[in-house]
Tab-separated table of C-alpha atoms and ligand atoms in Angstrom:
chain	number	residue	atom	x	y	z
A	299	UNK	CA	-37.105	-75.779	-22.398
A	300	UNK	CA	-34.516	-78.955	-21.612
A	301	UNK	CA	-35.870	-81.160	-24.328
A	302	UNK	CA	-35.868	-78.318	-26.835
A	303	UNK	CA	-32.464	-77.348	-26.040
A	304	UNK	CA	-31.322	-81.006	-26.553
A	305	UNK	CA	-33.220	-81.468	-29.813
A	306	UNK	CA	-31.517	-78.395	-30.886
A	307	UNK	CA	-28.099	-79.570	-30.137
A	308	UNK	CA	-28.665	-82.912	-31.959
A	309	UNK	CA	-30.083	-81.234	-34.899
A	310	UNK	CA	-27.092	-78.882	-35.058
A	311	UNK	CA	-24.351	-82.040	-34.637
A	312	UNK	CA	-26.354	-83.958	-37.236
A	313	UNK	CA	-25.882	-81.097	-40.045
A	314	UNK	CA	-22.280	-81.137	-38.966
A	315	UNK	CA	-22.171	-85.045	-39.416
A	316	UNK	CA	-23.952	-85.097	-42.588
A	317	UNK	CA	-21.673	-82.655	-44.187
A	318	UNK	CA	-18.147	-83.606	-42.604
A	319	UNK	CA	-18.866	-87.251	-40.944
A	320	UNK	CA	-18.788	-90.031	-40.193
A	321	UNK	CA	-14.887	-90.106	-39.873
A	322	UNK	CA	-12.164	-87.197	-39.753
A	323	UNK	CA	-8.675	-87.724	-39.992
A	324	UNK	CA	-6.121	-85.624	-38.503
A	325	UNK	CA	-2.495	-85.763	-39.427
A	326	UNK	CA	-0.508	-84.633	-36.667
A	327	UNK	CA	-2.804	-85.140	-33.735
A	328	UNK	CA	-0.580	-85.993	-30.840
A	329	UNK	CA	-0.491	-82.773	-29.046
A	330	UNK	CA	-1.230	-78.991	-29.177
A	331	UNK	CA	-3.542	-78.020	-32.026
A	332	UNK	CA	-3.980	-81.617	-33.236
A	333	UNK	CA	-4.869	-82.968	-29.844
A	334	UNK	CA	-7.582	-80.125	-29.648
A	335	UNK	CA	-8.981	-80.817	-33.217
A	336	UNK	CA	-9.514	-84.362	-31.965
A	337	UNK	CA	-11.567	-83.261	-28.790
A	338	UNK	CA	-13.650	-80.892	-30.455
A	339	UNK	CA	-14.463	-83.299	-33.488
A	340	UNK	CA	-15.103	-86.319	-31.090
A	341	UNK	CA	-17.692	-83.652	-29.018
A	342	UNK	CA	-19.067	-82.759	-32.388
A	343	UNK	CA	-19.868	-86.901	-32.952
A	344	UNK	CA	-17.015	-87.462	-35.570
A	345	UNK	CA	-15.156	-90.770	-35.535
A	346	UNK	CA	-11.539	-90.426	-35.652
A	347	UNK	CA	-8.310	-91.623	-37.262
A	348	UNK	CA	-5.331	-90.032	-35.469
A	349	UNK	CA	-2.140	-89.987	-36.910
A	350	UNK	CA	1.276	-88.921	-35.692
A	351	UNK	CA	4.799	-90.677	-34.529
A	352	UNK	CA	4.319	-90.960	-30.839
A	353	UNK	CA	1.994	-93.925	-30.503
A	354	UNK	CA	1.625	-93.541	-26.751
A	355	UNK	CA	0.502	-90.028	-27.097
A	356	UNK	CA	-2.217	-91.051	-29.473
A	357	UNK	CA	-3.403	-93.966	-27.519
A	358	UNK	CA	-3.708	-91.737	-24.297
A	359	UNK	CA	-5.742	-88.980	-26.346
A	360	UNK	CA	-7.702	-91.881	-27.609
A	361	UNK	CA	-8.397	-93.507	-24.364
A	362	UNK	CA	-9.648	-90.163	-22.735
A	363	UNK	CA	-11.909	-89.452	-26.086
A	364	UNK	CA	-13.489	-92.669	-26.028
A	365	UNK	CA	-14.383	-92.298	-22.350
A	366	UNK	CA	-16.065	-89.094	-22.999
A	367	UNK	CA	-17.846	-89.273	-26.007
A	368	UNK	CA	-19.342	-92.180	-27.995
A	369	UNK	CA	-17.068	-92.431	-31.193
A	370	UNK	CA	-14.727	-94.794	-32.704
A	371	UNK	CA	-11.081	-93.859	-32.644
A	372	UNK	CA	-8.390	-95.365	-34.651
A	373	UNK	CA	-4.745	-94.676	-33.798
A	374	UNK	CA	-2.190	-94.757	-36.784
A	375	UNK	CA	1.170	-94.237	-35.924
A	376	UNK	CA	3.043	-92.946	-38.819
A	377	UNK	CA	5.928	-90.610	-39.882
A	378	UNK	CA	4.291	-88.424	-42.495
A	379	UNK	CA	7.864	-87.891	-43.986
A	380	UNK	CA	8.005	-91.533	-44.833
A	381	UNK	CA	7.935	-92.537	-48.801
A	382	UNK	CA	4.858	-94.936	-48.236
A	383	UNK	CA	2.798	-92.504	-46.071
A	384	UNK	CA	0.130	-92.399	-48.716
A	385	UNK	CA	-0.052	-96.198	-49.323
A	386	UNK	CA	-0.513	-96.773	-45.481
A	387	UNK	CA	-3.154	-94.161	-45.145
A	388	UNK	CA	-5.026	-95.295	-48.171
A	389	UNK	CA	-5.049	-98.983	-46.949
A	390	UNK	CA	-5.933	-98.047	-43.496
A	391	UNK	CA	-8.824	-95.912	-44.457
A	392	UNK	CA	-10.220	-97.457	-47.638
A	393	UNK	CA	-13.326	-98.576	-45.803
A	394	UNK	CA	-14.070	-95.279	-43.917
A	395	UNK	CA	-16.010	-92.483	-45.172
A	396	UNK	CA	-13.578	-89.661	-44.342
A	397	UNK	CA	-15.811	-86.780	-44.464
A	398	UNK	CA	-13.188	-84.184	-42.888
A	399	UNK	CA	-9.588	-84.069	-43.287
A	400	UNK	CA	-7.119	-81.673	-41.020
A	401	UNK	CA	-3.555	-81.622	-42.032
A	402	UNK	CA	-1.944	-79.933	-38.707
A	403	UNK	CA	1.539	-81.658	-38.703
A	404	UNK	CA	4.306	-78.979	-39.193
A	405	UNK	CA	8.393	-78.598	-38.805
A	406	UNK	CA	9.046	-75.136	-37.817
A	407	UNK	CA	12.882	-74.233	-37.896
A	408	UNK	CA	13.689	-70.956	-36.226
A	409	UNK	CA	16.664	-68.981	-36.840
A	410	UNK	CA	18.501	-67.766	-39.692
A	411	UNK	CA	17.803	-69.742	-42.873
A	412	UNK	CA	21.249	-70.867	-42.908
A	413	UNK	CA	21.476	-71.913	-39.374
A	414	UNK	CA	19.761	-74.984	-40.490
A	415	UNK	CA	21.232	-77.718	-42.754
A	416	UNK	CA	19.889	-78.299	-46.541
A	417	UNK	CA	18.671	-81.814	-45.065
A	418	UNK	CA	16.458	-79.868	-42.551
A	419	UNK	CA	14.987	-77.807	-45.308
A	420	UNK	CA	14.420	-80.402	-47.278
A	421	UNK	CA	12.435	-82.247	-44.606
A	422	UNK	CA	10.436	-79.014	-43.764
A	423	UNK	CA	9.276	-78.932	-47.379
A	424	UNK	CA	8.488	-82.711	-47.623
A	425	UNK	CA	6.180	-82.707	-44.258
A	426	UNK	CA	4.759	-79.016	-44.438
A	427	UNK	CA	4.101	-79.155	-48.224
A	428	UNK	CA	4.220	-82.228	-50.111
A	429	UNK	CA	2.698	-84.106	-47.289
A	430	UNK	CA	-0.081	-81.564	-47.141
A	431	UNK	CA	-0.765	-81.559	-50.772
A	432	UNK	CA	-0.440	-85.559	-51.509
A	433	UNK	CA	-3.083	-86.094	-48.834
A	434	UNK	CA	-5.351	-83.055	-49.907
A	435	UNK	CA	-5.116	-84.311	-53.415
A	436	UNK	CA	-6.199	-87.885	-51.812
A	437	UNK	CA	-9.287	-86.652	-49.934
A	438	UNK	CA	-10.106	-83.711	-52.165
A	439	UNK	CA	-10.906	-86.399	-55.140
A	440	UNK	CA	-12.677	-88.481	-52.949
A	441	UNK	CA	-15.050	-85.924	-51.509
A	442	UNK	CA	-15.342	-84.427	-54.783
A	443	UNK	CA	-16.954	-87.720	-56.064
A	444	UNK	CA	-19.420	-88.087	-52.956
A	445	UNK	CA	-20.134	-84.255	-53.224
A	446	UNK	CA	-19.519	-83.207	-49.666
A	447	UNK	CA	-16.761	-82.857	-47.275
A	448	UNK	CA	-14.438	-80.380	-45.363
A	449	UNK	CA	-10.555	-79.750	-45.360
A	450	UNK	CA	-8.473	-77.666	-43.038
A	451	UNK	CA	-5.102	-76.911	-43.813
A	452	UNK	CA	-3.227	-75.211	-41.090
A	453	UNK	CA	-1.286	-72.073	-41.906
A	454	UNK	CA	0.400	-69.304	-39.761
A	455	UNK	CA	0.510	-65.310	-40.041
A	456	UNK	CA	4.053	-65.873	-40.631
A	457	UNK	CA	2.938	-66.798	-44.301
A	458	UNK	CA	1.377	-63.291	-44.995
A	459	UNK	CA	4.601	-61.867	-45.640
A	460	UNK	CA	8.262	-62.484	-45.692
A	461	UNK	CA	9.025	-63.351	-42.411
A	462	UNK	CA	12.696	-63.242	-41.261
A	463	UNK	CA	14.228	-65.884	-38.679
A	464	UNK	CA	11.104	-68.143	-39.578
A	465	UNK	CA	11.860	-67.775	-43.418
A	466	UNK	CA	11.279	-71.286	-44.613
A	467	UNK	CA	8.631	-72.074	-42.125
A	468	UNK	CA	6.512	-69.072	-43.123
A	469	UNK	CA	7.181	-69.668	-47.097
A	470	UNK	CA	5.569	-73.174	-46.463
A	471	UNK	CA	2.453	-71.723	-44.547
A	472	UNK	CA	2.084	-69.461	-47.377
A	473	UNK	CA	2.077	-72.469	-49.867
A	474	UNK	CA	-0.621	-74.180	-47.617
A	475	UNK	CA	-2.616	-70.968	-47.389
A	476	UNK	CA	-2.572	-70.539	-51.025
A	477	UNK	CA	-3.391	-73.988	-51.838
A	478	UNK	CA	-6.690	-74.156	-49.587
A	479	UNK	CA	-7.701	-70.855	-50.716
A	480	UNK	CA	-7.577	-71.985	-54.261
A	481	UNK	CA	-9.402	-75.188	-53.622
A	482	UNK	CA	-11.862	-73.532	-51.582
A	483	UNK	CA	-13.289	-71.967	-55.060
A	484	UNK	CA	-12.599	-75.018	-57.350
A	485	UNK	CA	-14.643	-77.077	-54.647
A	486	UNK	CA	-17.354	-75.194	-53.834
A	487	UNK	CA	-19.605	-76.281	-56.530
A	488	UNK	CA	-18.811	-79.749	-55.473
A	489	UNK	CA	-19.814	-78.967	-51.867
A	490	UNK	CA	-16.506	-79.752	-50.485
A	491	UNK	CA	-15.592	-76.759	-48.016
A	492	UNK	CA	-11.830	-75.841	-47.905
A	493	UNK	CA	-10.390	-73.551	-45.297
A	494	UNK	CA	-7.053	-72.335	-44.476
A	495	UNK	CA	-6.326	-71.675	-40.827
A	496	UNK	CA	-4.081	-68.690	-40.336
A	497	UNK	CA	-3.143	-68.898	-36.762
A	498	UNK	CA	-1.058	-66.870	-34.727
A	499	UNK	CA	1.019	-67.669	-31.813
A	500	UNK	CA	-0.720	-70.673	-30.119
A	501	UNK	CA	0.460	-72.061	-26.737
A	502	UNK	CA	1.241	-75.717	-28.159
A	503	UNK	CA	3.841	-77.858	-26.504
A	504	UNK	CA	5.785	-77.087	-29.742
A	505	UNK	CA	5.595	-73.445	-29.629
A	506	UNK	CA	6.424	-73.051	-25.892
A	507	UNK	CA	9.590	-75.664	-26.577
A	508	UNK	CA	10.864	-72.636	-28.578
A	509	UNK	CA	11.211	-70.657	-25.573
A	510	UNK	CA	9.988	-67.373	-27.082
A	511	UNK	CA	10.957	-64.020	-25.010
A	512	UNK	CA	8.051	-61.836	-25.559
A	513	UNK	CA	7.159	-60.362	-22.425
A	514	UNK	CA	8.073	-56.686	-23.458
A	515	UNK	CA	6.890	-56.848	-27.089
A	516	UNK	CA	3.562	-55.236	-28.322
A	517	UNK	CA	2.147	-58.388	-29.973
A	518	UNK	CA	-0.926	-60.481	-29.521
A	519	UNK	CA	-0.647	-63.206	-26.651
A	520	UNK	CA	-0.489	-66.755	-27.669
A	521	UNK	CA	-3.763	-68.274	-27.861
A	522	UNK	CA	-5.228	-71.540	-26.387
A	523	UNK	CA	-5.239	-74.433	-29.039
A	524	UNK	CA	-9.077	-74.947	-27.959
A	525	UNK	CA	-9.710	-71.189	-28.961
A	526	UNK	CA	-7.878	-71.717	-32.599
A	527	UNK	CA	-9.578	-74.880	-33.213
A	528	UNK	CA	-13.143	-73.353	-32.396
A	529	UNK	CA	-12.350	-70.450	-34.928
A	530	UNK	CA	-11.255	-72.999	-37.610
A	531	UNK	CA	-14.073	-75.187	-37.301
A	532	UNK	CA	-16.688	-72.358	-37.324
A	533	UNK	CA	-14.670	-70.819	-40.397
A	534	UNK	CA	-14.934	-74.080	-41.857
A	535	UNK	CA	-18.516	-74.477	-41.353
A	536	UNK	CA	-19.237	-70.966	-43.205
A	537	UNK	CA	-17.021	-72.145	-45.821
A	538	UNK	CA	-14.788	-69.311	-45.403
A	539	UNK	CA	-11.434	-69.680	-47.720
A	540	UNK	CA	-9.450	-68.563	-44.707
A	541	UNK	CA	-9.822	-68.049	-40.822
A	542	UNK	CA	-7.456	-65.860	-38.679
A	543	UNK	CA	-8.536	-66.826	-35.049
A	544	UNK	CA	-8.549	-64.310	-32.484
A	545	UNK	CA	-9.824	-60.651	-32.513
A	546	UNK	CA	-6.107	-59.245	-31.895
A	547	UNK	CA	-4.505	-61.454	-34.455
A	548	UNK	CA	-7.070	-60.275	-37.122
A	549	UNK	CA	-6.510	-56.575	-36.101
A	550	UNK	CA	-2.978	-56.875	-36.285
A	551	UNK	CA	-3.228	-58.591	-39.713
A	552	UNK	CA	-5.461	-55.434	-41.084
A	553	UNK	CA	-2.962	-52.956	-39.396
A	554	UNK	CA	0.030	-54.667	-40.967
A	555	UNK	CA	-1.724	-55.024	-44.381
A	556	UNK	CA	-3.594	-51.236	-44.652
A	557	UNK	CA	-0.935	-49.156	-43.123
A	558	UNK	CA	2.441	-50.499	-43.935
A	559	UNK	CA	4.391	-51.253	-47.052
A	560	UNK	CA	5.632	-54.737	-48.035
A	561	UNK	CA	9.020	-53.740	-47.335
A	562	UNK	CA	7.890	-52.336	-43.685
A	563	UNK	CA	6.006	-55.236	-42.875
A	564	UNK	CA	8.828	-57.557	-43.495
A	565	UNK	CA	11.139	-55.327	-41.195
A	566	UNK	CA	8.522	-55.117	-38.536
A	567	UNK	CA	8.276	-59.081	-38.546
A	568	UNK	CA	12.003	-59.183	-38.752
A	569	UNK	CA	12.649	-57.010	-35.823
A	570	UNK	CA	9.746	-58.798	-33.483
A	571	UNK	CA	11.354	-62.324	-34.461
A	572	UNK	CA	14.920	-61.094	-33.652
A	573	UNK	CA	13.464	-59.753	-30.145
A	574	UNK	CA	11.903	-63.263	-29.634
A	575	UNK	CA	14.734	-65.669	-30.657
A	576	UNK	CA	17.495	-63.643	-31.773
A	577	UNK	CA	19.357	-64.743	-35.185
A	578	UNK	CA	21.556	-67.131	-33.237
A	579	UNK	CA	18.722	-69.308	-32.525
A	580	UNK	CA	18.672	-73.065	-34.050
A	581	UNK	CA	15.597	-74.495	-33.050
A	582	UNK	CA	13.088	-76.902	-34.692
A	583	UNK	CA	10.484	-79.189	-33.303
A	584	UNK	CA	11.489	-82.784	-32.751
B	1787	NAP	N1	1.769	-73.287	-32.258
B	1787	NAP	C1	1.853	-72.026	-32.980
B	1787	NAP	O1	2.324	-71.005	-32.542
B	1787	NAP	C2	1.181	-71.884	-34.645
B	1787	NAP	C3	0.979	-70.613	-35.242
B	1787	NAP	C4	0.417	-70.503	-36.472
B	1787	NAP	C5	0.401	-71.838	-36.846
B	1787	NAP	N2	0.563	-73.035	-36.341
B	1787	NAP	C6	0.378	-74.317	-37.126
B	1787	NAP	O2	-0.242	-75.015	-36.529
B	1787	NAP	C7	0.163	-76.606	-36.853
B	1787	NAP	C8	0.374	-77.007	-35.456
B	1787	NAP	O3	1.529	-76.444	-34.827
B	1787	NAP	P1	2.293	-76.715	-33.615
B	1787	NAP	O4	3.892	-76.324	-34.261
B	1787	NAP	O5	1.861	-75.569	-32.744
B	1787	NAP	O6	2.406	-78.103	-33.348
B	1787	NAP	P2	1.449	-79.068	-32.486
B	1787	NAP	O7	0.182	-78.663	-32.687
B	1787	NAP	O8	2.229	-79.050	-31.174
B	1787	NAP	O9	2.113	-80.495	-33.239
B	1787	NAP	C9	2.457	-80.921	-34.158
B	1787	NAP	C10	1.564	-82.425	-34.482
B	1787	NAP	O10	2.273	-82.731	-35.724
B	1787	NAP	C11	3.038	-84.106	-35.503
B	1787	NAP	N3	3.860	-84.116	-36.468
B	1787	NAP	C12	5.007	-83.629	-36.427
B	1787	NAP	N4	5.868	-84.320	-37.319
B	1787	NAP	C13	5.217	-85.219	-37.935
B	1787	NAP	C14	5.745	-86.240	-38.715
B	1787	NAP	N5	6.688	-86.568	-39.365
B	1787	NAP	N6	4.940	-87.316	-38.693
B	1787	NAP	C15	3.841	-87.514	-38.165
B	1787	NAP	N7	3.336	-86.232	-37.493
B	1787	NAP	C16	4.204	-85.504	-37.224
B	1787	NAP	C17	3.524	-84.137	-34.184
B	1787	NAP	O11	3.561	-85.374	-33.454
B	1787	NAP	P3	4.509	-86.518	-33.404
B	1787	NAP	O12	5.790	-85.599	-32.714
B	1787	NAP	O13	4.085	-87.385	-32.277
B	1787	NAP	O14	4.868	-86.975	-34.604
B	1787	NAP	C18	2.070	-83.213	-33.635
B	1787	NAP	O15	0.994	-84.211	-33.195
B	1787	NAP	C19	1.183	-76.157	-37.886
B	1787	NAP	O16	0.973	-76.491	-39.187
B	1787	NAP	C20	1.721	-74.713	-37.580
B	1787	NAP	O17	2.203	-74.374	-38.780
B	1787	NAP	C21	1.260	-73.113	-35.268
């Protein structure tokens, strides 16, 4: 029995490694969802390239993972908003067979659109859209040549309709979802799986630092990052174009899109965000 279940585990993970291994690269891996992706992918036997700006956090995650799992970890401290980010990543990974790419990093300004400077909004586009598109283009082309691989682009329920108070953030999440869903079909015949992870509120350090006031609101509770990652990876393995992690999130999206007009949806999203943050909020993750 024990031997049987052991063999089963090995064959399951070797299927995963054959499709998505031996290396995974996570852009935005130093905490929250990125850290949870790192842990789960190491558990599945993939070697990791971890990218974020805070090297100390990356080193800590790397140490912890290498203690628990027999995988290699490369820490690559890098600002994904820097103009040479593709060159740096290309040169550090040119000898690695990267079979899985996750773009998790994002800037998420909260508050009225005009509460933030134009400079901030341009940084948001650069990190959330140009960064994810540039690296997706790079890894998609390589995976297409090898006829295997997987890509997960993080998106958000804020990108499913206009989302006042999260206006620009929501717009960038619509961008990544749209890109992933289109590539899902384009890449299907090349055996490259592409999934948009359309997450709802998730208890990451970034989300918690925005100090949402949500105790009297009827809305799904923030999920744990590990649960979101579990949904995302299961969706990728099933080659789904999009995954909405969590039953409550799925139901609320179905409700919003089946029973409300687009005007009503935008107004509802706006009033929930207004109650959570108020329009004077001027918050952005560091
Ligand atoms: N949290 C939520 O409630 C929620 C809900 C829906 C969707 N999402 C999506 O999930 C993803 C993660 O969201 P999160 O806000 O919760 O953040 P997080 O998982 O807590 O962390 C974001 C990661 O990106 C890295 N990062 C940020 N800017 C970077 C830059 N310029 N260069 C390199 N790395 C950078 C951060 O590390 P450093 O600071 O060390 O660079 C951090 O590791 C985002 O794509 C977001 O849209 C989140």
